[in-house]
GROMACS .gro file of C-alpha atoms in nm:
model
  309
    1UNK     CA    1  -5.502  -1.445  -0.330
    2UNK     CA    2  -5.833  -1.644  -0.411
    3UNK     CA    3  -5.894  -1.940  -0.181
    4UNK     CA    4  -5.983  -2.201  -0.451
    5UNK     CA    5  -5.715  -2.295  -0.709
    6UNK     CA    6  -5.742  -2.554  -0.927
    7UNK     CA    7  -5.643  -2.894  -0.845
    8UNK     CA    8  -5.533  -3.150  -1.075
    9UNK     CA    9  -5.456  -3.530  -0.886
   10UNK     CA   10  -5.141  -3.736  -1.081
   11UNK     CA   11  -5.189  -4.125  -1.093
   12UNK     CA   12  -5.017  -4.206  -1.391
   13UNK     CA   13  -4.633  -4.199  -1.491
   14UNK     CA   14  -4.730  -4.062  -1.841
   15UNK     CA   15  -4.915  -3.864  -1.672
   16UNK     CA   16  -4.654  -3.707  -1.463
   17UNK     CA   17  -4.400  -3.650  -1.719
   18UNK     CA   18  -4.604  -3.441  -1.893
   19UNK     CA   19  -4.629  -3.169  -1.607
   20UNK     CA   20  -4.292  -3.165  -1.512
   21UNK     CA   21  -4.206  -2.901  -1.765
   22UNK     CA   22  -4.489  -2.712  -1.594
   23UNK     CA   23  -4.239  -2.683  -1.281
   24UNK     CA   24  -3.912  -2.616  -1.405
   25UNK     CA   25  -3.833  -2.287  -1.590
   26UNK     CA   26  -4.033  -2.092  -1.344
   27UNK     CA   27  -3.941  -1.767  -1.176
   28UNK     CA   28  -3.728  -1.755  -0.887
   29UNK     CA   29  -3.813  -1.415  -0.707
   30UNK     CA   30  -4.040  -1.456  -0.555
   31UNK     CA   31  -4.055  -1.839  -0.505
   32UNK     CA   32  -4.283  -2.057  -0.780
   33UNK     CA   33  -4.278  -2.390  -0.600
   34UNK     CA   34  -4.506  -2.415  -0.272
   35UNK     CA   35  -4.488  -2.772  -0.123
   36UNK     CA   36  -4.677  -3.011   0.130
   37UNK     CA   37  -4.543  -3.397   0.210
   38UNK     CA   38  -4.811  -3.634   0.357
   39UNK     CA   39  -4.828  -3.946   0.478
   40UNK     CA   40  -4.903  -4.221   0.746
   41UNK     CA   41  -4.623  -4.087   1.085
   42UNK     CA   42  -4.464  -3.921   0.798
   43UNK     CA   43  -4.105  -4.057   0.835
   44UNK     CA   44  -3.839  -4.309   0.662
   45UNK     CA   45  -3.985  -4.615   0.816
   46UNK     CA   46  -4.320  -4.549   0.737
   47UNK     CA   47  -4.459  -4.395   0.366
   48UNK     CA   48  -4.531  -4.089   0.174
   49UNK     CA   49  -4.898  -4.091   0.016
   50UNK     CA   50  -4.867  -3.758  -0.150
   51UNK     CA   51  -4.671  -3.470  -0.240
   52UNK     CA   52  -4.927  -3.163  -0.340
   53UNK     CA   53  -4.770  -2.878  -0.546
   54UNK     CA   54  -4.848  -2.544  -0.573
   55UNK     CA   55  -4.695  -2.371  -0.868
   56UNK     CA   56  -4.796  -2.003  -0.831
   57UNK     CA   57  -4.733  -1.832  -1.187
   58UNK     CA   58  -4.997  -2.127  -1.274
   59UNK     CA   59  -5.214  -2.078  -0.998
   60UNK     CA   60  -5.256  -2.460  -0.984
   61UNK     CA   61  -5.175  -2.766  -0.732
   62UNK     CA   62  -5.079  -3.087  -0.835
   63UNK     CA   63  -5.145  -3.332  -0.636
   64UNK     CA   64  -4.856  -3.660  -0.664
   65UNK     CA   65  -5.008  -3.981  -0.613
   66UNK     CA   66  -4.719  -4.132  -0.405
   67UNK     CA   67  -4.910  -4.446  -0.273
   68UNK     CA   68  -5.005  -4.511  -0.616
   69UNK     CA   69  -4.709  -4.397  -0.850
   70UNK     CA   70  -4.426  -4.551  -0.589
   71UNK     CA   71  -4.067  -4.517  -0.686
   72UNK     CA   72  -4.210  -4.365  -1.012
   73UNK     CA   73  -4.342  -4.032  -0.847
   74UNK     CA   74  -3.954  -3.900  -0.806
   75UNK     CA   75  -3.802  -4.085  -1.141
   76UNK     CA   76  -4.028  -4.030  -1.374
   77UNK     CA   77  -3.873  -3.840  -1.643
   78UNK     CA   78  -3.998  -3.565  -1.939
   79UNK     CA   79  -3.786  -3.579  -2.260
   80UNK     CA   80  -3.567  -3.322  -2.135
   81UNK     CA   81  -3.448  -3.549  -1.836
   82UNK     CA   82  -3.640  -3.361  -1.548
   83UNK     CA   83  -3.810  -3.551  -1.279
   84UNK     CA   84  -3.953  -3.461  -0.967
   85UNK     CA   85  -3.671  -3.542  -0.776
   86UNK     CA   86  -3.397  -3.349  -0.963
   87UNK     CA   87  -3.664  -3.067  -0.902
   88UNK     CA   88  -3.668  -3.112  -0.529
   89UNK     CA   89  -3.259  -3.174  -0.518
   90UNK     CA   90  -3.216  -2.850  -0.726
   91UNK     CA   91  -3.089  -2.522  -0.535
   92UNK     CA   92  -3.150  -2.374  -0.816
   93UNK     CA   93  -3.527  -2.451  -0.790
   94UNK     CA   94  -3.654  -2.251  -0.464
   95UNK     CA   95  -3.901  -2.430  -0.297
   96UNK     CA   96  -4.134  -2.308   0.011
   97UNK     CA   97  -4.207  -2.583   0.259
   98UNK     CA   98  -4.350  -2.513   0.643
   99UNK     CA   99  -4.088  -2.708   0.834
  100UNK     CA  100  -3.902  -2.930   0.652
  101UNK     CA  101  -3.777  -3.186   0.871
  102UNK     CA  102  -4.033  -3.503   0.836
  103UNK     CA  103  -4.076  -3.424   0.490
  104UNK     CA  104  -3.710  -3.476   0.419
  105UNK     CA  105  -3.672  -3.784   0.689
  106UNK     CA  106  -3.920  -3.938   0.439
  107UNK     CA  107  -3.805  -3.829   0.120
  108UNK     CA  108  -3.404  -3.962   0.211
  109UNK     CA  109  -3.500  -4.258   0.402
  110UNK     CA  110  -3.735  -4.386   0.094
  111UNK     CA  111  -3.578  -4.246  -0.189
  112UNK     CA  112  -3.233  -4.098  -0.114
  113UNK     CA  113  -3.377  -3.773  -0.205
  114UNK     CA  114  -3.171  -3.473  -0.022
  115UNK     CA  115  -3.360  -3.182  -0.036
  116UNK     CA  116  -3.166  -2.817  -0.126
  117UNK     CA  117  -3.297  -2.476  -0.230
  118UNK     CA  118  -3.572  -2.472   0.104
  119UNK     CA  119  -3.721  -2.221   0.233
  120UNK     CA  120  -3.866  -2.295   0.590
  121UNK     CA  121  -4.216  -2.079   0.657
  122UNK     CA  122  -4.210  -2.231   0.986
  123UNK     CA  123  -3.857  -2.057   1.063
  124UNK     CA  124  -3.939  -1.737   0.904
  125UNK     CA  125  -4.209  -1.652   1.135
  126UNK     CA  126  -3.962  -1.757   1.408
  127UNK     CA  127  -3.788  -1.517   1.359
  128UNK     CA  128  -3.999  -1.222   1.332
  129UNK     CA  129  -4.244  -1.359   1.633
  130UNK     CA  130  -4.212  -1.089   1.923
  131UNK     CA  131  -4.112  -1.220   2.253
  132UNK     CA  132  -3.989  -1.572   2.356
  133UNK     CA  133  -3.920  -1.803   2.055
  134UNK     CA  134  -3.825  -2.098   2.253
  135UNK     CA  135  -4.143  -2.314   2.115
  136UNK     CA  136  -4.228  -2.303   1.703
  137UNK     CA  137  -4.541  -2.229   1.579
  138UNK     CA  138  -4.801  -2.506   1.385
  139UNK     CA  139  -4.921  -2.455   1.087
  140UNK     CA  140  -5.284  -2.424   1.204
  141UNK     CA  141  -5.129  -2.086   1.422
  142UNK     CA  142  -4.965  -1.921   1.165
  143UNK     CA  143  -5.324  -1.934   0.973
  144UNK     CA  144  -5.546  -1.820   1.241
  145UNK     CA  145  -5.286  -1.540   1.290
  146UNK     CA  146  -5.207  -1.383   0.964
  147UNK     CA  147  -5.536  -1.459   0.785
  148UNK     CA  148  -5.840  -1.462   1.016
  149UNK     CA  149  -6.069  -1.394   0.720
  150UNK     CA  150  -5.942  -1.678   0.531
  151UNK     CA  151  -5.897  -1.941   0.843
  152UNK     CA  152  -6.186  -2.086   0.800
  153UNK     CA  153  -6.174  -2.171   0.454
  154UNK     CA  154  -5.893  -2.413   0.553
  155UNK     CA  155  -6.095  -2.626   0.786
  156UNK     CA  156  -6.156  -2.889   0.486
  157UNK     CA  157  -5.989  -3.105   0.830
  158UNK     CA  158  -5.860  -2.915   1.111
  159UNK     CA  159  -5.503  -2.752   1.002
  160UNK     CA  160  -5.391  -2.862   1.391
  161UNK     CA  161  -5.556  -3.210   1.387
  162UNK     CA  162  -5.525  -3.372   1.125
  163UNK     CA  163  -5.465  -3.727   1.177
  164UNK     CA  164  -5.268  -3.930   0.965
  165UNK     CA  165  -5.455  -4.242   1.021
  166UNK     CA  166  -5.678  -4.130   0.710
  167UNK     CA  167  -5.545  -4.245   0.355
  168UNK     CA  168  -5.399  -3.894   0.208
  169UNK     CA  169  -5.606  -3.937  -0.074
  170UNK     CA  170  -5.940  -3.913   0.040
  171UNK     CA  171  -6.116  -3.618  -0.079
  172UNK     CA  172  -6.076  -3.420   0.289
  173UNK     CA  173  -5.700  -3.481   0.225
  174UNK     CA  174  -5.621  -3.388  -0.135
  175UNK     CA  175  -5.802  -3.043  -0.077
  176UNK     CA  176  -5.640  -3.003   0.284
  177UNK     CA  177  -5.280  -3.061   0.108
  178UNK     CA  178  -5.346  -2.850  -0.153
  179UNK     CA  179  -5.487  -2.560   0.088
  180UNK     CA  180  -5.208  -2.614   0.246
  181UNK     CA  181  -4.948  -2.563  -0.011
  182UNK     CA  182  -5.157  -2.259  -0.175
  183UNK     CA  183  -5.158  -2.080   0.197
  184UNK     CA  184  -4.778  -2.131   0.219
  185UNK     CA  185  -4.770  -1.852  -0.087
  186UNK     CA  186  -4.977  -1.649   0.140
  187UNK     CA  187  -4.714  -1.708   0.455
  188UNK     CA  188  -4.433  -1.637   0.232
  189UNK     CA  189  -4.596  -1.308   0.100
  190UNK     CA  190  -4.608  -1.156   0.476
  191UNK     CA  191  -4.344  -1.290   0.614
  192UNK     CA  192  -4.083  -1.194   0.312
  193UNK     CA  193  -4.163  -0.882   0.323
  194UNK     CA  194  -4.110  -0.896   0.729
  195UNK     CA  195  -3.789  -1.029   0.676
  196UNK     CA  196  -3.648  -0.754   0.422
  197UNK     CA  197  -3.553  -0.461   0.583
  198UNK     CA  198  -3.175  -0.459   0.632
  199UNK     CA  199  -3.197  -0.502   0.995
  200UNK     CA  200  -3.293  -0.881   0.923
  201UNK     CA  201  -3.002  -0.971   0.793
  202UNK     CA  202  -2.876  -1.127   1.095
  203UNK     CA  203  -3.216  -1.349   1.109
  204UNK     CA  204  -3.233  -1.411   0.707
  205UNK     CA  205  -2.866  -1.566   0.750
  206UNK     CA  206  -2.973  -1.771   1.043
  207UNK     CA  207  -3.293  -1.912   0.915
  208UNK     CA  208  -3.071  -2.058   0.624
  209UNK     CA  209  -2.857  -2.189   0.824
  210UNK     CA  210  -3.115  -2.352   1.044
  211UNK     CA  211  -3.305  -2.461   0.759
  212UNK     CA  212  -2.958  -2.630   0.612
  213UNK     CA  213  -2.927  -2.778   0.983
  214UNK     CA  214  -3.285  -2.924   0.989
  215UNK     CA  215  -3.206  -3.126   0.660
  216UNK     CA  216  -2.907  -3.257   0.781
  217UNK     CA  217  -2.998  -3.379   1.109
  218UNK     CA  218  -3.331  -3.563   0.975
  219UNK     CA  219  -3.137  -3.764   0.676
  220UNK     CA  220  -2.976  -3.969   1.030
  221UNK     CA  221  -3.059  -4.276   1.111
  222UNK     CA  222  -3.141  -4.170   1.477
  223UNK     CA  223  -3.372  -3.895   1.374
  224UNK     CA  224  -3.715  -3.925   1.567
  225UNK     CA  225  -3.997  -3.756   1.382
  226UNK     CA  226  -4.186  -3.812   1.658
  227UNK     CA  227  -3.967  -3.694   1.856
  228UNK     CA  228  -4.190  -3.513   2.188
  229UNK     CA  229  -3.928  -3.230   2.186
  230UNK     CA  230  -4.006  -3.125   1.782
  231UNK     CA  231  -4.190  -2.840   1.893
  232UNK     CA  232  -3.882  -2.667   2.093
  233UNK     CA  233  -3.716  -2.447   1.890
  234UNK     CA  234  -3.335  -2.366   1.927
  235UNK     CA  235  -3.328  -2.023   1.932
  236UNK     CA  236  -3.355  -1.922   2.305
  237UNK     CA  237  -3.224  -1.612   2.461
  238UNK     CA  238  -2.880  -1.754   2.490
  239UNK     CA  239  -2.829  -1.888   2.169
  240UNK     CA  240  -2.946  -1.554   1.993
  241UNK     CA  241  -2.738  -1.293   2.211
  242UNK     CA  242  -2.471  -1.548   2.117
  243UNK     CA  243  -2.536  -1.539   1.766
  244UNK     CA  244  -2.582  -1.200   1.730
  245UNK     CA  245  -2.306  -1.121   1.893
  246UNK     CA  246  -2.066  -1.324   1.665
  247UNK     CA  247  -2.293  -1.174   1.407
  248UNK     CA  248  -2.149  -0.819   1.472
  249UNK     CA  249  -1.762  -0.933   1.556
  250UNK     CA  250  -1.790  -1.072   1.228
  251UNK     CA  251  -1.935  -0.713   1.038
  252UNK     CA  252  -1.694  -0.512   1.209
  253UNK     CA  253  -1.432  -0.772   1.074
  254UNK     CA  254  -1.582  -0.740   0.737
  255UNK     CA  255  -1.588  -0.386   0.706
  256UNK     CA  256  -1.197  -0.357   0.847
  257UNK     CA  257  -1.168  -0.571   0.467
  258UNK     CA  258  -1.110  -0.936   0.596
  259UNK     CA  259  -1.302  -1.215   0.470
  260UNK     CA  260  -1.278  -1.565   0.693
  261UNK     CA  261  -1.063  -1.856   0.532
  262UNK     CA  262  -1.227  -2.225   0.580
  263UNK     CA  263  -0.969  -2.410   0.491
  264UNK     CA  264  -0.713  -2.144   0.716
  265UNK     CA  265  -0.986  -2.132   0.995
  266UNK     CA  266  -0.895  -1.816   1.060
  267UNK     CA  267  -0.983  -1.395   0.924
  268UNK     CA  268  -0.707  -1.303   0.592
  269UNK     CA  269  -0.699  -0.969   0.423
  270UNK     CA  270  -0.949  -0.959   0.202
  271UNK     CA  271  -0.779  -0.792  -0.096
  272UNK     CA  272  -0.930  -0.755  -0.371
  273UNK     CA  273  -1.169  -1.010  -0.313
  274UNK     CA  274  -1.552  -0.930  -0.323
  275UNK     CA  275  -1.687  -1.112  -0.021
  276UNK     CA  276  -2.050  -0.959  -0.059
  277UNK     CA  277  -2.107  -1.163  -0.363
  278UNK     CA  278  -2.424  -1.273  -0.267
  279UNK     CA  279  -2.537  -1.672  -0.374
  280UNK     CA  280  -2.837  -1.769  -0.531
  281UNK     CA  281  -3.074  -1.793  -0.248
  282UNK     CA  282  -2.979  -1.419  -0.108
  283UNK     CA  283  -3.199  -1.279  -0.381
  284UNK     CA  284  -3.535  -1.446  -0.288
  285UNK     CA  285  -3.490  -1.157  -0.012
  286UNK     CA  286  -3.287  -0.931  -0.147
  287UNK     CA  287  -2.930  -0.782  -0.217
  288UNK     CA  288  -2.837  -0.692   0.114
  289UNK     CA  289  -2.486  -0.805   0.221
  290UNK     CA  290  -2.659  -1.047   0.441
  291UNK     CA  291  -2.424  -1.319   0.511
  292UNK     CA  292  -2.097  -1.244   0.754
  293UNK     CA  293  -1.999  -1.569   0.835
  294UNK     CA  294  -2.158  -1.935   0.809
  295UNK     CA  295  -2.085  -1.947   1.223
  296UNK     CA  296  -1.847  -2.280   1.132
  297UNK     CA  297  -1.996  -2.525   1.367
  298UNK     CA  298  -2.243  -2.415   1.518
  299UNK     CA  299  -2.454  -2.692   1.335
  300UNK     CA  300  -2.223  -2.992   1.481
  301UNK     CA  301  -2.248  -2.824   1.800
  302UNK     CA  302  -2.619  -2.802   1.801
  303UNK     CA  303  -2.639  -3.210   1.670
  304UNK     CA  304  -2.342  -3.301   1.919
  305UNK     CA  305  -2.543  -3.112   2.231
  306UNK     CA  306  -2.893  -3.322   2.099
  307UNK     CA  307  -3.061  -2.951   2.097
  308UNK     CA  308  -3.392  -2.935   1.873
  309UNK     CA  309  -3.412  -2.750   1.561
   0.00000   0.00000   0.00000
């Protein structure tokens, strides 16, 4: 993937609504929308200055003028009624972020935006890192690591230090946003591919449910995005032998033809019913039967208990 893409800056309402149609109607497999949120202590009480797309089957990044455009960036509408925000609300619109949390404390607290269709890089490599994952990786790491050829192409500002005291849109920080959103593809290419085999299925099914957790807890009032305990992850030894092992109680269930009720709370003959009907986000990895069962609150639990994320 070539370093430089081109990079087109959005000021203008009229502007805006003519690109729109340029990120809808994209392919979904893999992923077309590659995302970066910046701001001043990105968070709901302080502001977003921009929102840098990378739309890979254009090989472009636009580059929304938040500071500028306002209220106007997310409502702006094309004569077919899309707008950024139904974009970013869509989970039928996949969208590639490395973690999601601040980005969607900012986007709810300001807007009421509630993000859907994510997919966290941050989580993905998680979850194929070796060893202890009880801290999560920066974004700066997951560079140096998979691309030490290309690492130093991205120090436009340092990927690890960047500090948000700068105004987004100086010329440093529209080309480290867009870098940054155009290296996400890159992430997403190794660790997809990582994540495939069948013997992931366990960790594809938890990083969507982790992702769904992160989005949830940061849309609270009490959310801290600043938070000193951000960079602890959840997943420690305890909580994955725990996991996993509901993981396989609920297989060997599956396979004896139950499926799990909700509303019952409780495992019913399955019947005729065809449980491995996979939704729309399965495919973005692939058709394995993939996801047992949605471990019922484990998210409350993890909220309740004030563990990180």
């Amino acid at each position: 993937m070539s370093s430089e893409k081109e990079v087109e800056v959005i000021t203008t309402a009229s502007v805006l609504a003519t690109r729109l149609a340029e990120w809808v109607n994209n392919p979904g497999k893999p992923p077309s929308l590659y995302m970066d949120i910046e701001g001043v202590n990105l968070g709901r009480h302080r502001s977003i200055s921009l929102i840098s797309i990378y739309v890979r089957p254009r090989n472009k990044v636009y580059v929304v003028d938040v500071d500028v455009l306002g209220r106007e960036a997310l409502f702006t509408t094309d004569g077919k009624g899309n707008s950024l925000n139904n974009i970013l609300e869509s989970p039928l619109s996949p969208k590639v972020v490395f973690d999601v949390r601040n980005g969607s404390n900012a986007l709810f607290g300001l807007f009421k935006t509630s993000l859907n269709g994510i997919f966290d890089v941050q989580l993905m490599e998680l979850a194929l890192r070796k060893g202890s994952k009880d801290h999560l990786a920066s974004f700066s790491s997951c560079v140096q690591k998979q691309h030490r050829d290309l690492s130093d192409t991205m120090n436009v500002v340092d990927l690890g230090e960047k500090s948000d005291d700068n105004r987004s849109l100086g010329t440093g920080m529209v080309r480290y946003s867009a870098r940054k959103a155009t290296m996400l593809a890159s992430l997403w290419d190794i660790y997809s591919v990582g994540l495939k085999p069948p013997d992931k299925a366990m960790w594809r099914c938890l990083i969507r449910e982790t992702t769904q957790v992160r989005i949830h807890v940061s849309k609270r009032p009490q959310y801290d995005p600043q938070s000193e305990n951000r960079m602890r992850s959840a997943w420690n030894q305890e909580f994955i032998e725990e996991y996993s092992d509901n993981w396989n109680d609920d297989l060997f269930m599956i396979s004896d033809g139950m499926v799990y009720d909700e509303e019952e709370d409780r495992w019913v003959d399955g019947g005729e019913q065809d449980y491995w009907d996979d939704d729309e986000l399965d495919e973005y990895f692939d058709d394995y039967p993939d996801t047992a069962r949605d471990c019922i609150g484990w998210e409350e639990d993890m909220i309740k208990n004030g563990s990180p994320f």
